[in-house]
Amino acid sequence: IRGGEDKVDEDCIFKFMDNFICKLLESGIEVIIQCQSNLQDMYL
């Protein structure tokens, strides 16, 4: 029974990490795009 609980915990952690990393990547990409567009505005 204990092993089953551990397995569920691992699944929850992996799902949480996946969501967390995806959100980080999405926000990071948005920030990079904003920075690039700002730089282009400054130079052009």
Short mmCIF file of C-alpha atoms in Angstrom, two decimals:
data_model
loop_
_atom_site.label_atom_id
_atom_site.label_comp_id
_atom_site.label_asym_id
_atom_site.label_seq_id
_atom_site.Cartn_x
_atom_site.Cartn_y
_atom_site.Cartn_z
CA ILE A 1 0.00 0.00 0.00
CA ARG A 2 2.84 2.38 0.91
CA GLY A 3 4.50 1.96 -2.48
CA GLY A 4 1.27 2.91 -4.25
CA GLU A 5 1.10 6.16 -2.30
CA ASP A 6 4.71 7.00 -3.19
CA LYS A 7 3.93 6.39 -6.87
CA VAL A 8 1.00 8.81 -6.75
CA ASP A 9 3.19 11.42 -5.04
CA GLU A 10 5.82 11.07 -7.77
CA ASP A 11 3.19 11.48 -10.50
CA CYS A 12 1.86 14.61 -8.79
CA ILE A 13 5.37 16.04 -8.46
CA PHE A 14 6.20 15.32 -12.10
CA LYS A 15 2.95 16.94 -13.27
CA PHE A 16 3.59 19.95 -11.04
CA MET A 17 7.16 20.28 -12.35
CA ASP A 18 5.98 19.97 -15.96
CA ASN A 19 3.39 22.72 -15.44
CA PHE A 20 5.91 24.89 -13.58
CA ILE A 21 8.61 24.49 -16.26
CA CYS A 22 6.12 25.11 -19.08
CA LYS A 23 4.93 28.33 -17.41
CA LEU A 24 8.53 29.43 -16.84
CA LEU A 25 9.44 28.76 -20.48
CA GLU A 26 6.35 30.57 -21.77
CA SER A 27 6.96 33.64 -19.60
CA GLY A 28 10.69 33.54 -20.43
CA ILE A 29 9.99 33.47 -24.17
CA GLU A 30 7.57 36.39 -23.81
CA VAL A 31 10.20 38.41 -21.92
CA ILE A 32 12.85 37.64 -24.56
CA ILE A 33 10.50 38.69 -27.38
CA GLN A 34 9.63 41.92 -25.52
CA CYS A 35 13.33 42.69 -24.98
CA GLN A 36 14.15 42.08 -28.65
CA SER A 37 11.29 44.30 -29.83
CA ASN A 38 12.36 47.01 -27.36
CA LEU A 39 15.96 46.83 -28.62
CA GLN A 40 14.77 47.06 -32.23
CA ASP A 41 12.67 50.12 -31.35
CA MET A 42 15.68 51.77 -29.71
CA TYR A 43 18.02 51.12 -32.65
CA LEU A 44 15.58 51.89 -35.47
#
